[in-house]
Coordinates of C-alpha atoms in Angstrom, one line a residue:
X1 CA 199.3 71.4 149.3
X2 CA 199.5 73.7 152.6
X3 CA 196.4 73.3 154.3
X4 CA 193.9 71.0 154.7
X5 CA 191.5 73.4 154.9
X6 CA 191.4 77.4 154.2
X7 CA 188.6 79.3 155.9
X8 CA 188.2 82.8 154.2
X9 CA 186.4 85.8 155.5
X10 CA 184.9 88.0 152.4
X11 CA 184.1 91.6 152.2
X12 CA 183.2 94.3 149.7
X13 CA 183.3 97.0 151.9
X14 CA 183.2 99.2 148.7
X15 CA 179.5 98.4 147.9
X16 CA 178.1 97.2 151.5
X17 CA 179.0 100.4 153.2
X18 CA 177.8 103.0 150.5
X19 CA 181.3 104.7 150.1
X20 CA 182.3 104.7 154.0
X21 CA 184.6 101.9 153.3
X22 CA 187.8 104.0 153.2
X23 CA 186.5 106.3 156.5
X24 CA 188.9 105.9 158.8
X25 CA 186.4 106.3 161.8
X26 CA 185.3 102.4 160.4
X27 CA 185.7 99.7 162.8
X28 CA 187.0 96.1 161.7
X29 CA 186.6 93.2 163.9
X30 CA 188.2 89.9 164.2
X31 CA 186.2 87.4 162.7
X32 CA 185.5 85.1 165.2
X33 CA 183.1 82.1 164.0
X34 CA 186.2 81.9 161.6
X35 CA 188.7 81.8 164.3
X36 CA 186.3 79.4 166.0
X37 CA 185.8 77.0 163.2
X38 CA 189.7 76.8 162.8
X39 CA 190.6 76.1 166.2
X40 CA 188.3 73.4 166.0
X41 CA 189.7 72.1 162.6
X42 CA 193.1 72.6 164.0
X43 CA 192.5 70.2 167.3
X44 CA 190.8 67.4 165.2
X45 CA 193.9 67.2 163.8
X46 CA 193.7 68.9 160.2
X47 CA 196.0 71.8 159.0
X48 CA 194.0 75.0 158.4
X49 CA 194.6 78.7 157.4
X50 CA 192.0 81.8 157.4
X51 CA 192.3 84.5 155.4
X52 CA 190.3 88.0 156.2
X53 CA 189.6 90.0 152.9
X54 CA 188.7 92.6 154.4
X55 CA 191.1 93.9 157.1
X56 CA 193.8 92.5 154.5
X57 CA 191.9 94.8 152.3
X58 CA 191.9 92.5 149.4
X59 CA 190.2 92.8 145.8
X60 CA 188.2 89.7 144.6
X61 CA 191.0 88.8 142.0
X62 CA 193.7 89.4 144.9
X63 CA 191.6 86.9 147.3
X64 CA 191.2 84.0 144.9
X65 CA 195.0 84.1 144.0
X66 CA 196.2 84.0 147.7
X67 CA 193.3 81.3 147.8
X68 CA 195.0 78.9 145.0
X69 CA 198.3 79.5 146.2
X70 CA 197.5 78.1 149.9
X71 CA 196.3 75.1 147.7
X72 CA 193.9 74.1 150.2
X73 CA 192.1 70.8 149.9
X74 CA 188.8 73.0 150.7
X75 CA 188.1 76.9 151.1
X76 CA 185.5 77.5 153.3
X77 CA 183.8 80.9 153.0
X78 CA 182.5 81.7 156.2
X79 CA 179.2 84.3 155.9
X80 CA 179.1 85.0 159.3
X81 CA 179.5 87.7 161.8
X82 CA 178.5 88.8 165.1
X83 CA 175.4 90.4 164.1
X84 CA 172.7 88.9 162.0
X85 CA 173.2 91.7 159.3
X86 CA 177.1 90.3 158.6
X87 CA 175.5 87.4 156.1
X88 CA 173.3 87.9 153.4
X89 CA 175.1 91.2 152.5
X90 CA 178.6 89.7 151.9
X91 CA 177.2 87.2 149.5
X92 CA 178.0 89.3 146.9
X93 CA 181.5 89.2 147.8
X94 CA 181.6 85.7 148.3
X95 CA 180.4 85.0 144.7
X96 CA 183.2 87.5 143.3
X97 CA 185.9 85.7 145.1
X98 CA 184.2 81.7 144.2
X99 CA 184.2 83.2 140.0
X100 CA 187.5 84.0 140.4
X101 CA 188.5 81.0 142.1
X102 CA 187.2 79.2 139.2
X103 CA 188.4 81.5 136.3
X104 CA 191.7 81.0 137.5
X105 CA 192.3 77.8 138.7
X106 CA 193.4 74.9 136.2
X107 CA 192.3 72.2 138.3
X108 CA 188.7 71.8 140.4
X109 CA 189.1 72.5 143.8
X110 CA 186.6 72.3 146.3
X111 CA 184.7 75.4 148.0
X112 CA 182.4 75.4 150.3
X113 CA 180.0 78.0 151.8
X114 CA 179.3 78.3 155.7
X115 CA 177.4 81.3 157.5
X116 CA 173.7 82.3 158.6
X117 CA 172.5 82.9 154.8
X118 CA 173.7 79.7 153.3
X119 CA 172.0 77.5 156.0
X120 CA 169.1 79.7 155.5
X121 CA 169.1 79.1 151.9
X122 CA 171.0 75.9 151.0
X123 CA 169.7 75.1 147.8
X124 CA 169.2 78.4 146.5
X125 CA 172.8 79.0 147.1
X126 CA 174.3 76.2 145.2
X127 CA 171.9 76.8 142.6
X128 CA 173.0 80.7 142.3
X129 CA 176.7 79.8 143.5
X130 CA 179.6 78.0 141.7
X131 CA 180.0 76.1 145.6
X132 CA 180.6 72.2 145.7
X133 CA 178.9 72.4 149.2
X134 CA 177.2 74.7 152.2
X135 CA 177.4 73.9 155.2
X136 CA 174.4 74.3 157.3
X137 CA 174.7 75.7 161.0
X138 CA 177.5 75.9 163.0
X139 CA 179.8 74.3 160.9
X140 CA 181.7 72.2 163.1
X141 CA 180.5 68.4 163.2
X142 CA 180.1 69.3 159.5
X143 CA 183.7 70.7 158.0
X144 CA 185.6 68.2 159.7
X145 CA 184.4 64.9 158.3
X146 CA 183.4 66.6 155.3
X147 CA 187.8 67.9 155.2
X148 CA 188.0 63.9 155.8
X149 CA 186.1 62.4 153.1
X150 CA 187.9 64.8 150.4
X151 CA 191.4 63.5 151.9
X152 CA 190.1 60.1 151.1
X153 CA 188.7 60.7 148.2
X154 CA 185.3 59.9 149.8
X155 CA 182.8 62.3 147.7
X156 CA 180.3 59.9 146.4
X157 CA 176.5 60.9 146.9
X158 CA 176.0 58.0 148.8
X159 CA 179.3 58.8 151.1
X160 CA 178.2 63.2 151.6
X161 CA 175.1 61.1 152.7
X162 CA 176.5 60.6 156.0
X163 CA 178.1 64.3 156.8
X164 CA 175.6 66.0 158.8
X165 CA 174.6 69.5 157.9
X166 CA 176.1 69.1 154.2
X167 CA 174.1 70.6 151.2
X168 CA 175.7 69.2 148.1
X169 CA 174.7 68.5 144.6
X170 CA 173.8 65.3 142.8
X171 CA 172.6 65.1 138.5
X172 CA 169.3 65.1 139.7
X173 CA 168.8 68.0 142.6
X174 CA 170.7 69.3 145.6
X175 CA 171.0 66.9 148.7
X176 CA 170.2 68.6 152.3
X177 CA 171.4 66.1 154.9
X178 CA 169.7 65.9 158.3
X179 CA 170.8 68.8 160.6
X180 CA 174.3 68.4 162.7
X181 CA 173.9 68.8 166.6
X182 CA 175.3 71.7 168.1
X183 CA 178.5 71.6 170.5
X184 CA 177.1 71.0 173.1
X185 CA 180.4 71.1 175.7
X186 CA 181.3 74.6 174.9
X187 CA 184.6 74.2 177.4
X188 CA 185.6 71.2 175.4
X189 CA 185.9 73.6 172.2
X190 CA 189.3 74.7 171.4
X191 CA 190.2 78.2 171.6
X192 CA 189.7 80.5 168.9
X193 CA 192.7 80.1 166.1
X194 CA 193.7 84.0 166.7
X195 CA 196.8 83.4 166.0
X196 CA 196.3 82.4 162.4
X197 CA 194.8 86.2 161.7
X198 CA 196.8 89.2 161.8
X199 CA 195.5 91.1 164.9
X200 CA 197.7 93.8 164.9
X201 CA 195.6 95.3 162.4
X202 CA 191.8 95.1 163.8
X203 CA 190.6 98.3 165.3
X204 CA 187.4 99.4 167.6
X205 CA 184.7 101.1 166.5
X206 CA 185.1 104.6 167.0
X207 CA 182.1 105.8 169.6
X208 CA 183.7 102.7 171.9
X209 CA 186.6 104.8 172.0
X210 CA 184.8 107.9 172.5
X211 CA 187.0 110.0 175.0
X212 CA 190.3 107.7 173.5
X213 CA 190.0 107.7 170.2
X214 CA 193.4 107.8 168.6
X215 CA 193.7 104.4 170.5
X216 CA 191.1 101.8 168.8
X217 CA 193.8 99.1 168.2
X218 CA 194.6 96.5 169.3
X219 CA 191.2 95.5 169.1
X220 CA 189.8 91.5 170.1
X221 CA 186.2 89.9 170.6
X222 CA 185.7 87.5 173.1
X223 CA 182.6 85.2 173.3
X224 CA 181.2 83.7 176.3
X225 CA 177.9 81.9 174.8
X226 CA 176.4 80.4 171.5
X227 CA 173.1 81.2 171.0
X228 CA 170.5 83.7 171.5
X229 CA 167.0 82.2 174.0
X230 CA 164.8 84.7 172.6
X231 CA 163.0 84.5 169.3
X232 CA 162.8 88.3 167.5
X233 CA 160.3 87.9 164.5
X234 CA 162.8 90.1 162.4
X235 CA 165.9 88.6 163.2
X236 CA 168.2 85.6 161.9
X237 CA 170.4 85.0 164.0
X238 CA 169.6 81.5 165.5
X239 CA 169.4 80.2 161.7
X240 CA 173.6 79.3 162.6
X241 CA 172.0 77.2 165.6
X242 CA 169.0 74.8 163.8
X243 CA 166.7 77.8 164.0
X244 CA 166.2 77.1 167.5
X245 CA 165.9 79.4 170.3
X246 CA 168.4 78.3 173.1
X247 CA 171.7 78.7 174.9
X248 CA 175.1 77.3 175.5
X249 CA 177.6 78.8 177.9
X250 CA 181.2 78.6 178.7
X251 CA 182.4 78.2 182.0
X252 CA 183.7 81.8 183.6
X253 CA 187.4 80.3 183.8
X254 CA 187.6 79.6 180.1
X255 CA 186.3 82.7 179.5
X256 CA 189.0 84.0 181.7
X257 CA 191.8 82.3 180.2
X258 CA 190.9 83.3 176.6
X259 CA 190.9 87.1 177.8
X260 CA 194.3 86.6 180.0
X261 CA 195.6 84.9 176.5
X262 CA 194.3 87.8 174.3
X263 CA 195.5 90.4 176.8
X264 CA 199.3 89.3 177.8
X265 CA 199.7 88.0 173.5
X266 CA 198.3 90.8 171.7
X267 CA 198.0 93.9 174.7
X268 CA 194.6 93.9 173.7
X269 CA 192.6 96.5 176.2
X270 CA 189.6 97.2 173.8
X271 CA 187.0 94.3 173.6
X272 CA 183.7 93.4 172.5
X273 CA 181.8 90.8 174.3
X274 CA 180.2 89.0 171.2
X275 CA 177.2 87.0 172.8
X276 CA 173.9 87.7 171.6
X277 CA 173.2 88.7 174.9
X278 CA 175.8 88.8 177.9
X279 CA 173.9 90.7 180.2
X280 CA 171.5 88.1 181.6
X281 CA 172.3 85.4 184.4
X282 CA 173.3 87.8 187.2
X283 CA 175.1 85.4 189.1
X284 CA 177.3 84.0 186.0
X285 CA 178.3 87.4 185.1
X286 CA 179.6 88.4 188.2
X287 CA 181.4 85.2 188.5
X288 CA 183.1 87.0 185.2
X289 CA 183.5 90.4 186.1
X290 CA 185.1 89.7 189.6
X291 CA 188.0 87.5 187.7
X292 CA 188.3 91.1 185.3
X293 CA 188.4 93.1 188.7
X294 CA 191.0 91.5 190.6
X295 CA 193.5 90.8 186.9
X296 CA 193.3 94.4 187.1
X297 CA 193.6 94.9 183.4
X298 CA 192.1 98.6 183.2
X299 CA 190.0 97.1 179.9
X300 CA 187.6 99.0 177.6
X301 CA 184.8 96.7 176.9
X302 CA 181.2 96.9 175.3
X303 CA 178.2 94.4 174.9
X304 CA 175.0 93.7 174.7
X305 CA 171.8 93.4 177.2
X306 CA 168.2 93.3 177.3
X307 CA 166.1 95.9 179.3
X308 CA 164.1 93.5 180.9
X309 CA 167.7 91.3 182.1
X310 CA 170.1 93.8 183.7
X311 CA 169.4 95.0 187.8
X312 CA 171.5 97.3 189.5
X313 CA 174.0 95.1 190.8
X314 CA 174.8 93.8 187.3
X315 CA 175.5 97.1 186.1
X316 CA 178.0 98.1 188.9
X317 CA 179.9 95.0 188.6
X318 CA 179.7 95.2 185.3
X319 CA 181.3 98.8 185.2
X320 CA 183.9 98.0 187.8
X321 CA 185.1 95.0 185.5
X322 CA 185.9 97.8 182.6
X323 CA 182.0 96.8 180.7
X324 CA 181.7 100.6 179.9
X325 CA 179.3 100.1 177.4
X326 CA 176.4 98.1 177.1
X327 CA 174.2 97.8 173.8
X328 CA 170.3 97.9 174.3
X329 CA 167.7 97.3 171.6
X330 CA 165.2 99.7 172.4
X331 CA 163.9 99.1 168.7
X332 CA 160.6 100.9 168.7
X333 CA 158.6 104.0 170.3
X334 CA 155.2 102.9 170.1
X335 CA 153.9 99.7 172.0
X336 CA 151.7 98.4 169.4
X337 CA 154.8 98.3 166.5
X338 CA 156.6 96.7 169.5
X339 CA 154.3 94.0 170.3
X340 CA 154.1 93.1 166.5
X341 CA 157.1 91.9 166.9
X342 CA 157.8 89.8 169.3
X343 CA 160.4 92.0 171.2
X344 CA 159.3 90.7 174.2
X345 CA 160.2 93.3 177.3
X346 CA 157.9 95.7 179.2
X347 CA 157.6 98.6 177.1
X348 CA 157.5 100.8 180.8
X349 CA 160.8 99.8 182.3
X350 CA 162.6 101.8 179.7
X351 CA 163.0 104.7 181.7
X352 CA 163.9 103.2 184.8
X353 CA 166.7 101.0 183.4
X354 CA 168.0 103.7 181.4
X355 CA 168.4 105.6 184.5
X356 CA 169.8 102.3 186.3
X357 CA 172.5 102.2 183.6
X358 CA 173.3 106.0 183.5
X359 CA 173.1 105.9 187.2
X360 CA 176.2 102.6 187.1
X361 CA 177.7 105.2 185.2
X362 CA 177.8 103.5 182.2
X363 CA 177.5 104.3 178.8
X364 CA 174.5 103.4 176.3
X365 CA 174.6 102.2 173.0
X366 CA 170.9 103.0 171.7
X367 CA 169.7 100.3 168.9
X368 CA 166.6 101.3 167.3
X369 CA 164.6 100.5 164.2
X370 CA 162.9 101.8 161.5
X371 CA 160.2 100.3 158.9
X372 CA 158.3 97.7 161.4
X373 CA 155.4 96.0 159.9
X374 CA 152.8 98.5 161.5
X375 CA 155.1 101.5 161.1
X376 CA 154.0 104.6 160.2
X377 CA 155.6 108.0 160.6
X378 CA 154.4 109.2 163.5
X379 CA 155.4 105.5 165.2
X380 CA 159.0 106.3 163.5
X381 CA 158.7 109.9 165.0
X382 CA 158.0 108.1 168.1
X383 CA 161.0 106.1 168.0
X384 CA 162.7 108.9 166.9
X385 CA 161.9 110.9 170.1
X386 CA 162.4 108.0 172.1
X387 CA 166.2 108.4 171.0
X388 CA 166.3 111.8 172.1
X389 CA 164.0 111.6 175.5
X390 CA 166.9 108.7 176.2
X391 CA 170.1 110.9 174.3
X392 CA 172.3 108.0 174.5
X393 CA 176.3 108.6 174.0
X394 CA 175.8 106.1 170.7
X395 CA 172.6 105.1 168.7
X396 CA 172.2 103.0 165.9
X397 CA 169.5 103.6 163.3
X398 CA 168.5 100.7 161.3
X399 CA 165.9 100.2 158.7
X400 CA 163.8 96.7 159.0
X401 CA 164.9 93.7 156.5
X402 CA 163.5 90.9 156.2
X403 CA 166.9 89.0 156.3
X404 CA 167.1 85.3 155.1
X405 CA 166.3 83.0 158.4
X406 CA 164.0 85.3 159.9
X407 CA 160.4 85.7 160.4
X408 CA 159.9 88.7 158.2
X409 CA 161.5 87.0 155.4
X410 CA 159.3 83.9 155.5
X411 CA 156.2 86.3 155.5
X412 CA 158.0 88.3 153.3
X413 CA 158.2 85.3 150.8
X414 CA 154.5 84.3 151.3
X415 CA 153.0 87.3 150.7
X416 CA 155.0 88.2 147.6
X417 CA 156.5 91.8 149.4
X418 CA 159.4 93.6 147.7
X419 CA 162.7 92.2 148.2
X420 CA 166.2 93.1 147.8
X421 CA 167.3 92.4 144.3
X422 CA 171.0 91.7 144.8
X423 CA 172.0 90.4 148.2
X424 CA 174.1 94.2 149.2
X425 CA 171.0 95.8 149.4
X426 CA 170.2 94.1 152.2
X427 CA 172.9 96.3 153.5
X428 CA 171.7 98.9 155.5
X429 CA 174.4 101.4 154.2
X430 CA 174.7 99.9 150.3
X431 CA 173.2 102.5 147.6
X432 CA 170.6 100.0 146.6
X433 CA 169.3 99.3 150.5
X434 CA 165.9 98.0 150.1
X435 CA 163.9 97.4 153.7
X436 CA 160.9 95.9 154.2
X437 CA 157.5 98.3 152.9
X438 CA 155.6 98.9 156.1
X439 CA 151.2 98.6 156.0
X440 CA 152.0 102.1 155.2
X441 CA 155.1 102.9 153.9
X442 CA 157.2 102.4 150.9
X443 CA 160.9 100.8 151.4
X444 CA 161.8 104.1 149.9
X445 CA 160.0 106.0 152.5
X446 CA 161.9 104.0 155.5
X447 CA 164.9 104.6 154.2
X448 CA 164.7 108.4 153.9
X449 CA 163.3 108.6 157.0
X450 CA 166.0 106.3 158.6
X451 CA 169.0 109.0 157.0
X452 CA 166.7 111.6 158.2
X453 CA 166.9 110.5 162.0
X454 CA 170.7 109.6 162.0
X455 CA 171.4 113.2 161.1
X456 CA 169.2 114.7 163.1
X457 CA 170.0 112.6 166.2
X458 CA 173.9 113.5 165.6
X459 CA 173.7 117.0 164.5
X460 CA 171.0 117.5 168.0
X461 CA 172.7 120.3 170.1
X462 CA 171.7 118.7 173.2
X463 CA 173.3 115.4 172.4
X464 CA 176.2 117.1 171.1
X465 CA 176.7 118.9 174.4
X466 CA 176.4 115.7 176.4
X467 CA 179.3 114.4 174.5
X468 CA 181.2 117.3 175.1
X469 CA 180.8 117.1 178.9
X470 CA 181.6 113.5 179.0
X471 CA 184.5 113.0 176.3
X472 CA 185.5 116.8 175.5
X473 CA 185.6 118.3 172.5
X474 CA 187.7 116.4 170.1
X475 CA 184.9 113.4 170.3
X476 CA 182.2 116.3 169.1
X477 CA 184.4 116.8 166.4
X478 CA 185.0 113.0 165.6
X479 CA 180.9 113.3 165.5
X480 CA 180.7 116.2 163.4
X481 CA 182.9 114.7 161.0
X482 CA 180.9 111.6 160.9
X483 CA 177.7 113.1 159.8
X484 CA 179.5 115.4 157.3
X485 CA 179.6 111.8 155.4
X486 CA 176.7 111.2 153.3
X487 CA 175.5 107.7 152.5
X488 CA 175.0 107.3 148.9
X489 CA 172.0 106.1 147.9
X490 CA 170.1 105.1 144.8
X491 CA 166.4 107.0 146.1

């Protein structure tokens, strides 16, 4: 046996990204709750190993042999990314990997599930999956003892009893034990095991290298929060936190030390900030950005922000530190869709703070959505011209899906609206992409519209000549090239 525990990140690129998989303008990212769960594992004690399908580039068949030849005493398969779509639309994956596993293997071995989807759906998973167990929420007062009781042979009903956040089966029905508590001490939480994943290979997405782009790798995340305080009626992402709104920061000198680490092991300049939202407690992230400032590292960095958090000083400091991009969900045109939803902000500061940010001289990455409950098309039309009025250097067009853990999906549920029928096409890219109907629209409908508005914001010649101004002309080809890609789709 060489581990204790294995954590695996799966992919099918093939079917989630609608034949993009292979572009070479795709971005892949460090998977960090991985990295974070083994560091974890690792400093209580327990040998552990991760394995990433997908920048390995691994078929299903090829995952579960590397899986039985570790010979862990569990595999984890960790659902998770830094965005609430990374879940439900690998589970796919993660089923073709778990059959395998059990095709091939002569003895039982245990697997276990971990990841925004399975805590939102516990039973249904181990109903649907050949898992002995899911682990619900973060994962980490949960995997350890769990690791423990297998090592003893403790895996009696009565024994998983006591392992918080477990969903396991019995002959009678599947057992949920009461929820684990979250870390609470984020400083006291080892580093991130990076240096069980091969980080030579992970590269940046391509508009974050817009201006650079033949130098996307090395490419590393670094987190400096858990938790998201806002509650989004369409999104899932607090489902990995007790489906709580709330949270948890690190301390600006680990944060510090984790980037020196990352910087002077790998030479890592490109970086994603992976909080939920970074961009918030002025004085906190100055505290950050004046450490980047005077280490002097001449990084590339993007992350994400709220138009009703960021002020002027924020941004500068921000900028000076190397944050040269900052995501904002702008997510809807029209007020009243807005509103439906729980958003939040002032629908009338986004002019000013896009001006605030352009003025920092900043870039924008524009996140908008399509297929809102009270969506119609001249609300999407709205949104649409919202993304032009604003012309951002990067926008990201997605449809509306009622993913597992959110809002939508309980209504969703209730109301008996059209769902997904395998778990890709809540991929926003997959052939078989099914979003949420609108009160006026089919799923169809969104969808079309959606492709519709990512070509036509891309191929806009005023957009196009904005790029050209600011990153020259081998980034408007990069662009042209990108929308010379269609998606397939099944409609």
């Amino acid at each position: 046996m060489e581990c204790d525990v294995l954590i695996v990140k799966p992919a099918d690129q093939k079917n989630v990204y609608g034949g993009l998989d292979a572009f070479s303008l795709t971005a892949y990212e460090p998977p960090l709750w991985t990295a974070l769960l083994a560091g974890h594992i690792r400093g209580a004690g327990y040998s552990v190993k991760l394995l990433d399908v997908e920048v390995e580039k691994l078929s299903a068949e090829e995952a579960a042999k590397r899986i039985i030849e570790l010979d862990p005493r569990l595999t984890v398969i960790s659902v998770s990314g830094t965005n609430p779509s990374a879940s439900t639309q690998n589970m796919l994956a993660l089923r073709k990997i778990v059959n395998k596993c059990r095709e091939l293997e002569h003895t039982h071995k245990y697997i276990a599930a971990q990841g925004i989807h399975v805590s939102a759906l516990p039973e249904r998973t181990l109903a649907e999956e050949k898992l002995d167990f899911v682990c619900c929420g973060e994962g980490f007062y949960t995997i350890t003892p769990l690791v423990e009781a297998i090592k003893r042979s403790a895996v009696s009903a009565e024994e998983l009893r006591n392992i918080p956040g477990l969903c396991f089966r019995t002959q009678d029905k599947p057992v949920k034990t009461e929820a684990a508590p979250l870390y609470k001490n984020l400083d006291e939480l080892p580093m991130a095991a990076w240096d069980l994943l091969p980080m030579e290979k992970y590269r940046a997405h391509n508009w974050h290298c817009f201006g650079d782009i033949d130098h996307r790798q090395p490419y590393g995340l670094i987190w400096t929060a858990l938790g998201c305080p806002f509650h989004c009626h369409f999104c899932c992402i607090n489902t990995m936190f007790n489906s709580r709104p709330g949270i948890r920061f690190r301390s600006p000198k680990k944060v510090l030390e984790e980037i020196d680490y990352l910087v002077n092991t790998y030479g890592i300049h490109n970086f994603k900030i992976a909080d939920e939202l970074f961009a918030m407690k002025e004085q906190r992230v100055a505290e950050i950005c004046q450490g980047l400032i005077e280490r002097n590292y001449h990084l590339n960095i993007w992350t994400y922000g709220r138009v009703d958090t960021v002020t002027p000083a924020m941004l500068e400091i921000m900028k000076k530190a190397g944050i040269n991009w900052i995501a904002y969900g702008f997510e809807s045109g029209n007020k009243t869709v807005l509103e439906e939803v729980s958003k939040g902000y002032d629908f009338n500061t986004v002019d000013a703070v896009v001006k605030m940010t352009y003025g920092a001289g900043m870039h924008i990455a524009a996140n908008f959505m399509f297929g809102l409950p009270k969506d119609n098309y001249d609300s999407m039309q709205q949104t649409l011209q919202m993304a032009f009025d604003i012309n951002a250097e990067w926008a990201n067009f997605n449809s509306v899906m009622a993913y597992p853990g959110s809002g939508l999906y309980v209504d969703a549920v209730k109301s008996g609206s059209r769902l997904p029928e395998t778990w890709q096409g809540y991929s926003q890219y997959a052939a078989d992409c099914l979003p949420m109907d609108t009160e006026y629209l089919s799923a169809e409908e969104v969808v079309a519209f959606r492709d519709y508005a990512f070509k036509a914001y891309f191929t806009n010649p005023r957009y196009l000549k904005r790029m050209e101004n600011i990153f020259g002309l081998e980034t408007v080809e990069v662009i042209k090239e990108m929308t010379s890609r269609p998606l397939r789709r099944n409609n």
